[in-house]
Short mmCIF file of C-alpha atoms and ligand atoms in Angstrom, two decimals:
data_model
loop_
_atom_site.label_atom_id
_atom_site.label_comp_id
_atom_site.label_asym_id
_atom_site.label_seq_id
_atom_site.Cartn_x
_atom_site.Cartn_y
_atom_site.Cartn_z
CA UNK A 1 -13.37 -1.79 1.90
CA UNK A 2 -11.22 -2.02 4.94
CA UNK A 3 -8.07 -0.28 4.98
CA UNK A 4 -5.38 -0.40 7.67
CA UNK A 5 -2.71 2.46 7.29
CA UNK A 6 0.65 2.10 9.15
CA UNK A 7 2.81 4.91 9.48
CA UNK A 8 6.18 3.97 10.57
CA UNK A 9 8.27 4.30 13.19
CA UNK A 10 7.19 5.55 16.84
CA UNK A 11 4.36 8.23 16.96
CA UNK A 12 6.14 11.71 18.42
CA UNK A 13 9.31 9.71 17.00
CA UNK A 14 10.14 8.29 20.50
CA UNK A 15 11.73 5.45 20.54
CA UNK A 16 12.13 5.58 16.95
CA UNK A 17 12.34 8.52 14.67
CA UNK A 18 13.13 6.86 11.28
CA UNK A 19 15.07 8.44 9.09
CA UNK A 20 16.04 11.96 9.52
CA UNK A 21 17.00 15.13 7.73
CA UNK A 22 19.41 17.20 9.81
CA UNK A 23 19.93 19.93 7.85
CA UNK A 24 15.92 20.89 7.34
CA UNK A 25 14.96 18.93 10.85
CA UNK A 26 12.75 16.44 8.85
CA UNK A 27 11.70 13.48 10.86
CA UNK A 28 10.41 10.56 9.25
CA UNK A 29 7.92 9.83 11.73
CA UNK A 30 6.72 12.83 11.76
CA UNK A 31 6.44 12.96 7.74
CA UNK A 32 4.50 9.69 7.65
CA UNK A 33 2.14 10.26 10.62
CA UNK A 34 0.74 13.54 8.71
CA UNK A 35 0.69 11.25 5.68
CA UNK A 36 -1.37 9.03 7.15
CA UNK A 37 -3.64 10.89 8.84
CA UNK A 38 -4.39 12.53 5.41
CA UNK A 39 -4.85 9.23 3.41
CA UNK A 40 -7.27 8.19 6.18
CA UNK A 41 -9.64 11.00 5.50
CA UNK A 42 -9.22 11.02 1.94
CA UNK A 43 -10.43 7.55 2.06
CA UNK A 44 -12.84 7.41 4.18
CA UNK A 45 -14.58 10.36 2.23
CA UNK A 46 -14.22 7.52 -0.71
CA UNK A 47 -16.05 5.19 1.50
CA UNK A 48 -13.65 3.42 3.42
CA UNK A 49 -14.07 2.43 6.51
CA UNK A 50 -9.88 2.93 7.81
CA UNK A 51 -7.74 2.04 10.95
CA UNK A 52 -4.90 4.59 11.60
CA UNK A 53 -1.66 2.96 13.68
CA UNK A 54 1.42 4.24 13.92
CA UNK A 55 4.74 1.71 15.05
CA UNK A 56 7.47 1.25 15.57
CA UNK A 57 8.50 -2.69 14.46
CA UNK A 58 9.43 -2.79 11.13
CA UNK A 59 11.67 -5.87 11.42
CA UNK A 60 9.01 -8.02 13.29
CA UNK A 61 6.87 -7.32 16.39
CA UNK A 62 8.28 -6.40 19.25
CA UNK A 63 5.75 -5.46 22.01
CA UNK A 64 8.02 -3.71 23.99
CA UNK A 65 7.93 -0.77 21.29
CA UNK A 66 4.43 -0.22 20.81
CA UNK A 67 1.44 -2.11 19.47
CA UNK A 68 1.68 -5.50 17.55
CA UNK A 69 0.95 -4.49 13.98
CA UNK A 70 -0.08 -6.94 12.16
CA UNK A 71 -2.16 -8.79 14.87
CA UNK A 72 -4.10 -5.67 15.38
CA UNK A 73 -4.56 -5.55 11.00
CA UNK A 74 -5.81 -8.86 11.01
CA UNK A 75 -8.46 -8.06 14.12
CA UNK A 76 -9.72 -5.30 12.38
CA UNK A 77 -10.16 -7.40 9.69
CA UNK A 78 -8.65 -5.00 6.87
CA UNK A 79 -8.83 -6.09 2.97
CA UNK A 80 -5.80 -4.24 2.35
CA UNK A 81 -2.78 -3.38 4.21
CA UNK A 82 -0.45 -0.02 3.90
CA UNK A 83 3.18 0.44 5.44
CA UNK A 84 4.44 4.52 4.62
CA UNK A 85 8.14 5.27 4.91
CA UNK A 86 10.27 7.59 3.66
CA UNK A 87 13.83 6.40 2.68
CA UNK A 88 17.53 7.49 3.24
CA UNK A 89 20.85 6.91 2.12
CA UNK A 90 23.57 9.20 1.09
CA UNK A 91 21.68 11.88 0.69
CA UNK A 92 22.16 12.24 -3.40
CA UNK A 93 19.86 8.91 -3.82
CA UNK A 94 15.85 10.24 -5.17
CA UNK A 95 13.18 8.57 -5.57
CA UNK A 96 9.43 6.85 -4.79
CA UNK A 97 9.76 2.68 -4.68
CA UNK A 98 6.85 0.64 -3.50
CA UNK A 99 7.43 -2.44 -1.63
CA UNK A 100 5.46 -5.91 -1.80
CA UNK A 101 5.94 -9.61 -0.74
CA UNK A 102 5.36 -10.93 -3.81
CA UNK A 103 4.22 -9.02 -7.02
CA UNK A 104 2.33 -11.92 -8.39
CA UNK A 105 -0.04 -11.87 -6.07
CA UNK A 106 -2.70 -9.04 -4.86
CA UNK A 107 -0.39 -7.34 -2.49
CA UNK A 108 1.58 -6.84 -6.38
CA UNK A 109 -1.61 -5.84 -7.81
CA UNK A 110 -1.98 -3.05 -4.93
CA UNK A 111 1.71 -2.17 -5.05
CA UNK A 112 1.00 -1.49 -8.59
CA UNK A 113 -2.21 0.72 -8.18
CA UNK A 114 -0.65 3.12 -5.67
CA UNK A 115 2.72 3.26 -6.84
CA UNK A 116 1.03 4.50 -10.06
CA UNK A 117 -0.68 7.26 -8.65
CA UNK A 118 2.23 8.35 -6.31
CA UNK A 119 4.77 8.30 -9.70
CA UNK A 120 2.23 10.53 -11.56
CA UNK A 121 1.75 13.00 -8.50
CA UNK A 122 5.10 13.65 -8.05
CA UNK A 123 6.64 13.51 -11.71
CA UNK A 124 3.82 16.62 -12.08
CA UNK A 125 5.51 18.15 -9.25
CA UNK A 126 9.15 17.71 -10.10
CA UNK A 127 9.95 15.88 -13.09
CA UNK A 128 13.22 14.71 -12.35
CA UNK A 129 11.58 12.49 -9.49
CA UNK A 130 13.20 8.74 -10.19
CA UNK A 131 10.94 5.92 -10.56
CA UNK A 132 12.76 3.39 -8.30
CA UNK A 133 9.70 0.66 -9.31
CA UNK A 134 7.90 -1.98 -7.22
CA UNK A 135 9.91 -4.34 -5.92
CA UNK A 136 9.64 -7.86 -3.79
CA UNK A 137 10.91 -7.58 0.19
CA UNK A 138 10.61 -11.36 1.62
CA UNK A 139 11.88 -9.82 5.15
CA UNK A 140 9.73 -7.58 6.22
CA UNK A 141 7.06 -8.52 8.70
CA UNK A 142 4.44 -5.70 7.50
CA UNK A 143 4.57 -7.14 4.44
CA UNK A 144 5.47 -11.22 5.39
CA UNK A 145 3.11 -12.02 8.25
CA UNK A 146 -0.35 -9.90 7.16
CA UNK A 147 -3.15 -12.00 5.36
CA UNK A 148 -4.07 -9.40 3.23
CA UNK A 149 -2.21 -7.73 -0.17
CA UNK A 150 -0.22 -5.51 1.69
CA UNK A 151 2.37 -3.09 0.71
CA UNK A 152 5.11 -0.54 1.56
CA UNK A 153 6.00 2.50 0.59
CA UNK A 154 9.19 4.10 0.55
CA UNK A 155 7.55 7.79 -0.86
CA UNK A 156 10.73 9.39 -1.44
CA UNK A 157 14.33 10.04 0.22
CA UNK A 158 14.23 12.28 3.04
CA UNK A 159 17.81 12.86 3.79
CA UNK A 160 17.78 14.56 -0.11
CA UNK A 161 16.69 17.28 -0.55
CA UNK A 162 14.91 17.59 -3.48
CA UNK A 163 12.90 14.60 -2.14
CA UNK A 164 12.24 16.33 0.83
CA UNK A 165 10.71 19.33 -0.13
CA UNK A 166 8.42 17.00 -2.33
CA UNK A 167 7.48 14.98 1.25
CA UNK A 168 6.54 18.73 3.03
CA UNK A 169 5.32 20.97 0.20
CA UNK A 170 3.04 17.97 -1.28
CA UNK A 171 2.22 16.12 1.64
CA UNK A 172 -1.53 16.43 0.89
CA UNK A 173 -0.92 15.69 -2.72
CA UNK A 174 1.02 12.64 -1.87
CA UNK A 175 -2.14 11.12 0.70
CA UNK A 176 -4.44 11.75 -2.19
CA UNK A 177 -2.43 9.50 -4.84
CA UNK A 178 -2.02 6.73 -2.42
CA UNK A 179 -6.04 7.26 -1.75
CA UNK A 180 -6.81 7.25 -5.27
CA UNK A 181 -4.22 4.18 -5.70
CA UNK A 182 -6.61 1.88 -3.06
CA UNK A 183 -9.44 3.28 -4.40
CA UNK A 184 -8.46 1.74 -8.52
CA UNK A 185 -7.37 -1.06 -7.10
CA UNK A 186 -10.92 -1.12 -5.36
CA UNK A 187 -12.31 -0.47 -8.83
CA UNK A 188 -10.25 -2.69 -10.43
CA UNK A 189 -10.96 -5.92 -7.94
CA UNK A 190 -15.03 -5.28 -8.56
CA UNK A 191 -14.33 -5.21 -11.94
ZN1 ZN B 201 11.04 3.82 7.68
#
């Protein structure tokens, strides 16, 4: 299976750091890139064969900020597609949500699979980790324009700081979950 993993934001968080955490210096980018990178081997040791970018356009694709996302997912030719964020918002809000266009289709099926694993993981780590669910997001390009099931994932809240501590201390628990998440839906397609 081909897997395309898409931190967000800009690598080294220039233009675009993501969301931040003042207080502990957290950067988003930062916190997804070393996600990534950590899913990719953890998958390709499953088999995979995986493409690594980093970017920064969210919202749609905007060459001037780095490269075109989903163009470059589609010339790979990856069976599945995966967007990692962390989230912010008033710095009380918690929680792991997964993100997919539609959750009928396989891109729901996929949501489901690694938002599974990523729930479990961190429950076991701090149980008072919200389940924010799966839920549909017609506007974003990552998840709009791509062929294949694709889907975000908002791991937890960055600008909190129980969330945060989660994102650091667990990092390399967190890339195995959303391995092990492709890797049932793998299963779970063959079956
Ligand atoms: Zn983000």
């Amino acid at each position: 299976m081909k897997v395309f993993i898409n931190p967000g934001h800009a690598m080294h968080g220039n233009p675009d750091p993501g969301a931040l955490n003042g207080e502990l210096g957290y950067r988003e980018s930062d916190v997804v890139s070393r996600i990534g990178e950590k899913v990719k081997l953890y998958l390709e040791r499953a088999g995979c064969e995986v493409r690594l970018l980093q970017s920064h356009n969210l919202l749609g694709e905007c060459p001037d900020y780095g490269p075109a996302i989903v163009d470059a997912a589609e010339s790979f030719g990856a069976d599945v597609f995966i967007s990692l964020h962390c989230n912010a918002f008033d710095t009380r809000a918690r929680g792991c949500e997964t993100l997919c266009y539609d959750d009928e289709e396989a891109g729901g099926a996929l949501a489901m699979a690694i938002h599974r694993q990523l729930i479990e993981t961190m429950r076991d780590k701090d149980g008072s980790m919200p389940d924010r669910g799966i839920k549909e997001r017609k506007d974003l390009a990552v998840l709009r324009a791509t062929n294949m099931p694709a889907v975000l994932c908002e791991i937890a809240f960055i600008d909190n700081i129980q969330d945060a501590a989660l994102l650091i201390v667990y990092e390399d628990d967190i890339a195995r979950a959303i391995a092990r998440g492709v890797t049932d839906y793998q299963v779970a397609l063959a079956g």
